[in-house]
């Protein structure tokens, strides 16, 4: 699954079917069961990552989630990351930058939210907005946007060198699926609050966004900080795929349980005495 | 269950059996099923709280968790609070104060972590440490500790007035149960990292801690910011009870889904057109 989803040099977003389920044979029921079955493994690896940091380990994980509105980023946070110990997760949803944030380089607010050692950091949107919406809606000059791809590469390279594994995921939905999900928000009084008329405006730039994603993913998918493009029309598949990618990332880190920094037998005696 | 757990003026910690399950008739299996069954209701209420804040609502919830080491505070965060949307939860574990924090009033670091409107804030330990460990271990003078009960009352009163519901929970375990849980950490290589020899030192002040809890709970349990003392020797019961308390707290808030701030039918047409 990992290889199928990884964006290599020949990556083509247009060639990816948002409704497909690469690397998984079953349907929704099997997919949900697989997700439930994988939670324990992920949780144990997260605990190991956290435990290592208590013993001085520097390693952390950064999961970057990008995707069009309604692509299911929140669902990933809840159903995949939500299965691990919350105190080992730092989650940040990046909104339109504040006036304060706008005064700084686009990476300034990103740096402030990076995961500490032992943590899994989750970015719901990220520095990639500065080469996506900024490119599509002309929020920055073309020249400024051009410069950012290189800045992002250097930034992520620095992260990796300092011990943070970087996992970048684009949740790829179809325009039709987005329509269905937006209509659902309009059909349910308890979902009105999630609906934003601005989303329909963005939707009219669909093709431009796809082009901007194609460029961003192609230029910034590296061996050390690869992009994975996850078909996301089927929520259950997207969740299973991200769980798989996150688990694989943690497995690659070759984590180990810290040795006891105390005399185990002596502590047992102290406990029984008290 | 709520009435049985609430600490009134006659509250006696010594009279509460940590192994009991007030207000619940079944055993572990039924308890776990009830917890799973209650997750959806809690989750829907949390979404409503969050939604209200998007429409300008000021309400928030603060869940304070206190208890001896190994009492299961982390498990509450994971298994109770973990069932709701992570972006609606702000979680903070208060450790021994940093030198910076020590320069300020004990409430300074607490204020910085209060939940924003729409959020459920969870404190794993809290300002109560300053009348618990400080009292037991003499980290502050008796006079300083005495003064804090009043400061806490005034502080929480202010919180409530500004729209934050305050729910305070003490997870009450027995000394024997703590021994079992600590021994388990010493028997499993993957749990060594959770073991801290200092915990055994604290354990030798067990009775003093119980007395400090008795005083703190009795003096600071008010109608608007009550304490609930939850027997916690059975983890499944403690989780179920806190879920119940949190759900009841949200229900009391009389939340409602925000009305649409846009023309629903017009938006449907726009969507279908695009």
XYZ file of C-alpha atoms in Angstrom:
548
model
C 0.000 0.000 0.000
C 2.790 2.365 0.958
C 4.555 2.048 -2.378
C 1.308 2.472 -4.295
C 0.472 5.700 -2.531
C 3.904 7.297 -2.491
C 4.342 10.148 -4.943
C 7.463 9.523 -6.996
C 9.035 11.690 -9.711
C 6.409 10.613 -12.285
C 3.514 11.324 -9.995
C 0.283 12.314 -11.714
C -2.640 13.417 -9.607
C -5.003 13.218 -12.568
C -4.178 9.527 -12.947
C -5.285 8.734 -9.378
C -8.880 7.652 -8.934
C -10.279 9.204 -5.721
C -12.714 6.316 -5.480
C -10.079 3.578 -5.645
C -8.594 1.587 -2.749
C -4.968 0.848 -3.737
C -3.449 -2.077 -1.910
C -6.664 -3.138 -0.221
C -8.907 -5.838 -1.562
C -11.933 -5.743 0.698
C -14.855 -3.374 1.008
C -16.107 -1.088 3.755
C -16.817 -3.771 6.312
C -13.426 -5.407 5.983
C -11.782 -2.002 5.902
C -13.370 -0.918 9.147
C -12.388 -4.189 10.785
C -8.806 -3.739 9.586
C -8.741 -0.222 11.028
C -9.961 -1.468 14.399
C -7.449 -4.306 14.323
C -4.561 -1.932 13.572
C -5.250 0.468 16.423
C -3.376 -1.505 19.044
C -0.178 -1.787 17.019
C -0.191 1.940 16.302
C -0.896 2.730 19.914
C 1.954 0.564 21.153
C 4.401 2.191 18.725
C 3.284 5.643 19.806
C 3.859 4.700 23.420
C 7.342 3.520 22.555
C 8.102 6.800 20.796
C 6.887 8.716 23.831
C 8.767 6.451 26.254
C 12.014 6.931 24.315
C 11.745 10.672 24.683
C 11.402 10.363 28.464
C 14.764 8.610 28.383
C 16.326 11.391 26.308
C 15.309 10.348 22.783
C 14.959 13.156 20.243
C 12.675 11.452 17.731
C 9.247 12.823 16.826
C 6.767 12.396 13.997
C 5.030 15.071 11.990
C 1.936 14.088 10.039
C 0.893 16.768 7.571
C -2.684 16.499 6.322
C -3.779 18.385 3.240
C -6.846 18.106 1.066
C -9.783 20.021 -0.335
C -12.622 21.039 1.992
C -14.605 18.007 3.227
C -11.782 15.633 2.269
C -11.918 14.142 5.747
C -8.898 15.558 7.557
C -10.872 15.807 10.784
C -11.973 12.200 10.480
C -8.354 11.088 10.178
C -7.489 12.927 13.344
C -10.371 11.345 15.171
C -10.398 7.803 13.864
C -6.711 7.172 13.238
C -4.711 9.432 15.519
C -7.537 9.282 18.070
C -6.682 5.685 18.865
C -3.394 6.593 20.557
C -2.675 8.223 23.910
C -3.838 11.852 23.612
C -0.961 13.179 25.681
C 1.414 11.907 23.007
C -0.297 13.874 20.254
C -0.081 17.574 19.483
C -2.686 18.629 16.997
C -2.902 21.951 15.236
C -5.403 23.153 12.642
C -3.950 26.014 10.626
C -6.575 28.573 9.646
C -6.191 31.747 7.593
C -3.171 33.494 9.132
C -3.757 36.178 11.755
C -2.386 39.721 11.211
C 0.447 38.793 13.605
C 1.282 35.684 11.605
C 1.164 37.589 8.350
C 4.000 39.823 9.544
C 6.371 36.857 9.514
C 7.736 34.405 7.004
C 5.131 31.732 6.224
C 7.119 29.120 8.162
C 7.126 31.145 11.374
C 3.771 29.912 12.644
C 4.602 26.383 11.497
C 7.823 26.262 13.528
C 5.932 27.218 16.655
C 3.714 24.155 16.399
C 6.310 21.505 15.623
C 6.070 18.361 17.746
C 8.412 18.061 20.718
C 10.517 14.902 21.069
C 8.331 11.866 21.641
C 5.239 13.487 20.169
C 3.194 12.814 17.086
C 2.377 16.235 15.669
C -0.609 16.466 13.380
C -1.064 19.453 11.093
C -4.562 19.902 9.708
C -3.450 22.097 6.803
C 0.075 23.430 6.969
C 2.797 25.458 5.255
C 1.536 23.936 2.013
C -1.382 26.355 2.034
C 1.192 28.969 1.086
C 1.814 27.246 -2.234
C -1.786 26.075 -2.726
C -4.393 28.719 -1.966
C -1.719 31.390 -2.388
C -0.984 30.140 -5.886
C -4.603 29.626 -6.875
C -6.045 32.830 -5.445
C -3.002 34.999 -6.010
C -2.575 35.796 -2.309
C 1.161 36.055 -2.958
C 3.054 36.984 -6.115
C 4.044 34.185 -8.451
C 7.662 34.876 -7.595
C 7.037 34.565 -3.853
C 5.212 31.275 -4.349
C 8.018 29.947 -6.564
C 10.556 30.663 -3.852
C 8.568 28.764 -1.249
C 8.999 25.302 -2.735
C 12.717 25.579 -2.072
C 12.151 27.007 1.379
C 9.848 24.109 2.200
C 12.417 21.567 1.038
C 15.125 23.155 3.164
C 12.792 23.455 6.147
C 11.691 19.835 6.032
C 15.237 18.686 5.455
C 16.197 20.428 8.675
C 13.339 18.775 10.504
C 14.377 15.340 9.341
C 18.008 15.959 10.321
C 16.965 16.890 13.816
C 15.085 13.623 14.296
C 11.539 14.363 13.165
C 10.021 11.914 10.720
C 7.887 13.795 8.220
C 4.848 12.091 6.720
C 2.808 14.152 4.248
C -0.635 13.030 3.189
C -2.936 14.506 0.600
C -6.511 13.290 0.956
C -7.718 13.146 -2.619
C -11.454 13.476 -3.184
C -13.449 13.969 -6.372
C -15.453 17.072 -7.134
C -18.660 15.002 -7.099
C -17.902 13.582 -3.686
C -17.282 17.067 -2.346
C -20.675 18.146 -3.665
C -22.356 15.289 -1.842
C -20.611 16.128 1.396
C -21.470 19.813 1.158
C -25.096 19.031 0.313
C -25.272 16.833 3.386
C -24.267 19.799 5.513
C -27.124 21.765 4.000
C -29.596 18.972 4.597
C -28.909 18.595 8.294
C -29.599 21.307 10.830
C -26.869 19.876 13.065
C -24.356 20.326 10.250
C -25.124 23.900 9.227
C -22.328 25.140 11.436
C -19.823 23.258 9.315
C -21.034 24.879 6.136
C -19.295 27.938 4.853
C -20.531 29.641 1.682
C -16.878 30.448 0.961
C -16.312 26.732 0.334
C -18.456 26.981 -2.783
C -16.333 29.863 -4.012
C -13.185 27.778 -3.559
C -14.907 24.913 -5.328
C -15.138 26.956 -8.517
C -11.325 26.864 -8.619
C -11.272 23.070 -8.466
C -9.048 22.515 -11.497
C -6.630 25.203 -10.407
C -6.327 23.560 -7.000
C -5.674 20.184 -8.563
C -2.926 21.763 -10.647
C -1.446 23.460 -7.592
C -1.453 20.150 -5.691
C 0.188 18.395 -8.620
C 3.024 20.939 -8.595
C 3.416 21.031 -4.820
C 3.460 17.268 -4.410
C 5.815 16.702 -7.316
C 8.316 19.326 -6.220
C 8.391 18.505 -2.529
C 8.085 14.724 -2.375
C 11.545 13.578 -1.313
C 12.966 10.299 -0.097
C 13.100 11.613 3.476
C 9.830 13.544 3.464
C 7.643 11.842 0.886
C 4.106 12.708 -0.107
C 1.423 10.082 -0.076
C -1.693 10.742 -2.090
C -4.577 8.841 -0.542
C -7.818 8.332 -2.461
C -10.425 9.666 -0.057
C -13.867 9.324 -1.604
C -14.274 6.317 0.636
C -13.625 7.549 4.120
C -12.971 4.100 5.507
C -10.197 3.527 2.994
C -8.518 6.863 3.637
C -8.472 6.175 7.366
C -7.092 2.702 6.932
C -4.417 3.971 4.551
C -3.263 6.751 6.877
C -3.188 4.343 9.809
C -1.035 2.055 7.717
C 1.316 4.873 6.683
C 1.676 6.159 10.221
C 2.329 2.674 11.565
C 4.913 2.037 8.853
C 6.610 5.343 9.654
C 6.899 4.458 13.319
C 8.134 0.967 12.506
C 10.909 2.395 10.363
C 12.157 4.377 13.335
C 13.372 1.262 15.074
C 12.169 2.405 18.467
C 12.972 0.523 21.643
C 11.688 0.507 25.195
C 14.000 2.397 27.534
C 15.905 0.286 30.018
C 15.032 0.696 33.674
C 16.991 3.550 35.210
C 16.516 1.972 38.638
C 17.067 -1.407 40.286
C 13.893 -3.347 39.489
C 14.242 -5.906 42.279
C 15.109 -3.304 44.888
C 12.067 -1.270 43.875
C 9.836 -4.324 44.212
C 11.090 -4.780 47.750
C 10.562 -1.131 48.608
C 7.016 -1.353 47.306
C 6.194 -4.460 49.298
C 7.689 -2.891 52.404
C 5.539 0.258 52.106
C -24.944 8.340 39.866
C -24.242 12.062 39.806
C -25.846 12.673 43.189
C -24.058 9.705 44.732
C -20.659 10.936 43.631
C -21.072 14.626 44.361
C -19.191 15.858 47.422
C -21.582 17.734 49.674
C -20.877 19.530 52.949
C -20.792 16.230 54.862
C -18.397 14.608 52.474
C -16.121 11.963 53.940
C -13.409 10.477 51.771
C -12.750 7.740 54.312
C -16.357 6.575 53.949
C -16.021 6.026 50.211
C -15.028 2.564 49.104
C -12.588 2.799 46.158
C -13.747 -0.597 44.986
C -17.457 0.282 44.861
C -19.524 1.220 41.823
C -22.143 3.711 43.050
C -25.184 3.996 40.834
C -24.201 1.137 38.565
C -25.539 -2.369 38.987
C -23.596 -4.387 36.441
C -20.037 -5.656 36.311
C -17.108 -5.023 33.986
C -18.705 -6.367 30.834
C -21.872 -4.336 31.216
C -19.844 -1.330 32.252
C -17.697 -1.439 29.157
C -20.764 -1.824 26.982
C -22.386 1.164 28.676
C -19.241 3.230 28.076
C -19.240 2.344 24.386
C -22.954 3.089 24.149
C -22.527 6.499 25.749
C -19.777 7.710 23.448
C -22.073 8.920 20.711
C -24.198 11.055 23.000
C -21.139 12.682 24.527
C -19.650 13.261 21.116
C -22.789 14.910 19.797
C -22.973 17.222 22.805
C -19.329 18.182 22.384
C -19.968 19.010 18.737
C -22.865 21.204 19.757
C -20.696 23.047 22.279
C -18.066 23.603 19.617
C -20.637 24.633 17.016
C -22.156 27.190 19.380
C -18.790 28.854 19.820
C -18.409 29.230 16.054
C -21.623 31.225 16.160
C -20.332 33.427 18.983
C -21.138 31.292 22.032
C -18.906 31.798 25.065
C -19.498 28.509 26.833
C -16.693 26.065 27.568
C -16.127 23.128 29.905
C -13.222 22.489 32.234
C -12.714 18.967 33.506
C -10.213 18.831 36.370
C -8.773 15.396 37.062
C -6.996 14.703 40.313
C -5.928 11.487 41.970
C -2.964 9.613 43.391
C -0.345 8.195 41.014
C -1.741 5.335 38.893
C -5.318 6.373 39.652
C -6.081 6.296 35.928
C -6.203 9.935 34.882
C -4.565 9.093 31.564
C -7.098 6.354 30.915
C -9.944 8.812 31.420
C -8.424 11.134 28.870
C -8.046 8.333 26.390
C -11.200 6.324 26.889
C -13.714 9.004 27.813
C -12.551 12.289 26.348
C -10.910 10.376 23.507
C -14.305 9.543 22.058
C -14.996 13.138 21.032
C -13.558 15.269 18.217
C -9.912 15.973 19.168
C -10.018 19.505 17.808
C -12.657 20.323 20.414
C -10.450 19.214 23.301
C -7.526 20.990 24.888
C -5.601 18.762 27.205
C -2.883 19.782 29.600
C -0.912 17.685 32.068
C 0.528 19.837 34.834
C 3.920 18.632 36.033
C 6.135 20.037 38.754
C 6.269 23.770 38.021
C 9.179 25.142 36.003
C 11.406 27.887 37.487
C 9.489 30.369 35.300
C 6.154 29.138 36.658
C 7.413 29.261 40.221
C 8.002 32.993 39.894
C 4.272 33.577 39.554
C 1.159 33.005 41.613
C 0.138 29.332 41.456
C -2.849 30.199 39.268
C -0.722 31.882 36.606
C 0.107 28.716 34.697
C -3.456 27.473 35.139
C -4.953 30.577 33.531
C -2.783 30.138 30.474
C -4.280 26.728 29.776
C -7.952 27.464 30.279
C -10.234 26.212 27.508
C -11.305 28.706 24.863
C -15.037 29.046 24.092
C -16.421 25.860 22.587
C -13.646 23.705 23.989
C -13.545 20.974 26.578
C -10.407 21.613 28.581
C -8.963 18.688 30.474
C -6.477 19.239 33.289
C -4.484 16.180 34.301
C -3.556 17.529 37.724
C -4.213 21.202 38.294
C -4.097 24.118 40.715
C -5.169 21.613 43.373
C -1.604 20.309 43.519
C -0.828 23.544 45.328
C -3.034 22.508 48.242
C -2.242 18.783 48.021
C 1.448 18.005 47.534
C 2.289 21.470 48.875
C 0.415 20.732 52.063
C 1.703 17.189 52.461
C 5.327 17.815 51.605
C 5.553 21.321 53.003
C 6.473 22.881 49.646
C 4.699 26.036 50.805
C 4.108 27.404 54.283
C 0.914 26.388 56.060
C -0.245 29.972 55.827
C 0.297 30.107 52.075
C -1.636 26.877 51.605
C -4.468 28.138 53.793
C -4.830 31.223 51.638
C -5.095 29.197 48.456
C -8.447 27.566 49.196
C -10.029 30.995 49.077
C -8.087 31.958 45.980
C -9.265 28.797 44.269
C -12.879 29.495 45.152
C -12.661 33.023 43.782
C -10.823 31.848 40.673
C -13.353 29.143 39.850
C -16.217 31.463 40.589
C -14.836 33.834 37.979
C -14.530 31.009 35.496
C -18.127 29.974 35.999
C -19.347 33.562 35.643
C -17.578 33.893 32.336
C -19.332 30.836 30.921
C -17.021 27.946 31.741
C -18.624 24.949 33.388
C -16.259 23.489 35.955
C -16.332 19.754 36.640
C -13.856 18.478 39.215
C -13.165 14.787 39.583
C -11.052 12.969 42.114
C -10.206 9.427 41.073
C -10.155 7.560 44.332
C -8.028 4.407 44.498
C -6.994 2.274 47.433
C -3.426 1.892 48.590
C -3.523 -1.823 47.724
C -4.696 -1.123 44.216
C -1.873 1.361 43.747
C 0.627 -1.254 44.854
C -0.710 -3.681 42.244
C -0.484 -1.077 39.518
C 3.045 -0.087 40.455
C 4.151 -3.715 40.642
C 2.779 -4.260 37.161
C 5.057 -1.498 35.875
C 7.992 -3.313 37.418
C 6.974 -6.627 35.912
C 6.778 -5.409 32.326
C 9.772 -4.131 30.388
C 7.453 -2.001 28.247
C 6.157 -0.272 31.392
C 9.469 0.563 33.096
C 9.360 4.037 31.557
C 6.201 4.767 33.511
C 7.779 3.816 36.787
C 9.317 6.491 38.928
C 10.990 5.572 42.228
C 9.701 8.889 43.551
C 6.184 7.444 43.399
C 7.087 5.061 46.205
C 8.291 7.985 48.301
C 4.951 9.751 47.763
C 3.192 6.531 48.665
C 4.636 6.618 52.131
C 2.590 9.773 52.707
C -0.637 8.032 51.737
C -2.651 8.996 54.803
C -1.460 12.577 54.655
C -2.576 12.784 51.043
C -5.984 11.372 51.894
C -6.325 14.008 54.594
C -5.251 16.755 52.181
C -7.812 15.571 49.621
C -10.518 15.490 52.265
C -9.825 19.114 53.161
C -9.459 20.325 49.576
C -12.629 18.637 48.373
C -14.677 19.732 51.342
C -13.601 23.334 51.179
C -13.871 23.822 47.425
C -16.906 21.788 46.410
C -19.518 24.405 45.558
C -22.885 24.291 43.831
C -21.376 25.809 40.697
C -18.061 23.971 40.731
C -18.713 20.732 42.572
C -16.282 17.936 43.285
C -17.144 14.386 42.351
C -15.234 11.628 44.046
C -15.165 8.599 41.774
C -14.169 5.174 43.122
C -11.400 4.144 40.747
C -10.103 0.726 41.757
C -12.170 -0.577 38.872
C -11.003 1.324 35.845
C -14.104 0.502 33.832
C -16.328 2.052 36.481
C -14.271 5.222 36.805
C -14.412 5.746 33.043
C -18.125 5.147 32.890
C -18.729 7.500 35.799
C -16.668 10.333 34.303
C -18.392 9.878 30.951
C -21.690 10.137 32.739
C -20.635 13.265 34.645
C -19.286 14.969 31.549
C -22.412 14.137 29.581
C -24.630 15.430 32.375
C -22.588 18.632 32.553
C -23.015 19.267 28.834
C -26.715 18.447 29.016
C -27.200 21.013 31.750
C -25.783 23.688 29.474
C -28.842 23.597 27.259
C -26.812 23.877 24.082
C -28.408 24.338 20.701
C -27.317 24.006 17.094
C -26.602 27.402 15.554
C -29.069 28.559 12.934
C -27.820 28.831 9.376
C -26.201 32.218 8.773
C -26.878 31.796 5.049
C -29.821 31.011 2.784
C -29.924 27.219 2.736
C -31.925 26.884 -0.472
C -29.840 29.460 -2.322
C -26.667 27.621 -1.293
C -28.056 24.325 -2.557
C -28.659 25.944 -5.933
C -25.196 27.453 -6.032
C -23.709 24.058 -5.272
C -25.666 22.305 -7.983
C -24.735 25.006 -10.456
C -20.992 24.663 -9.770
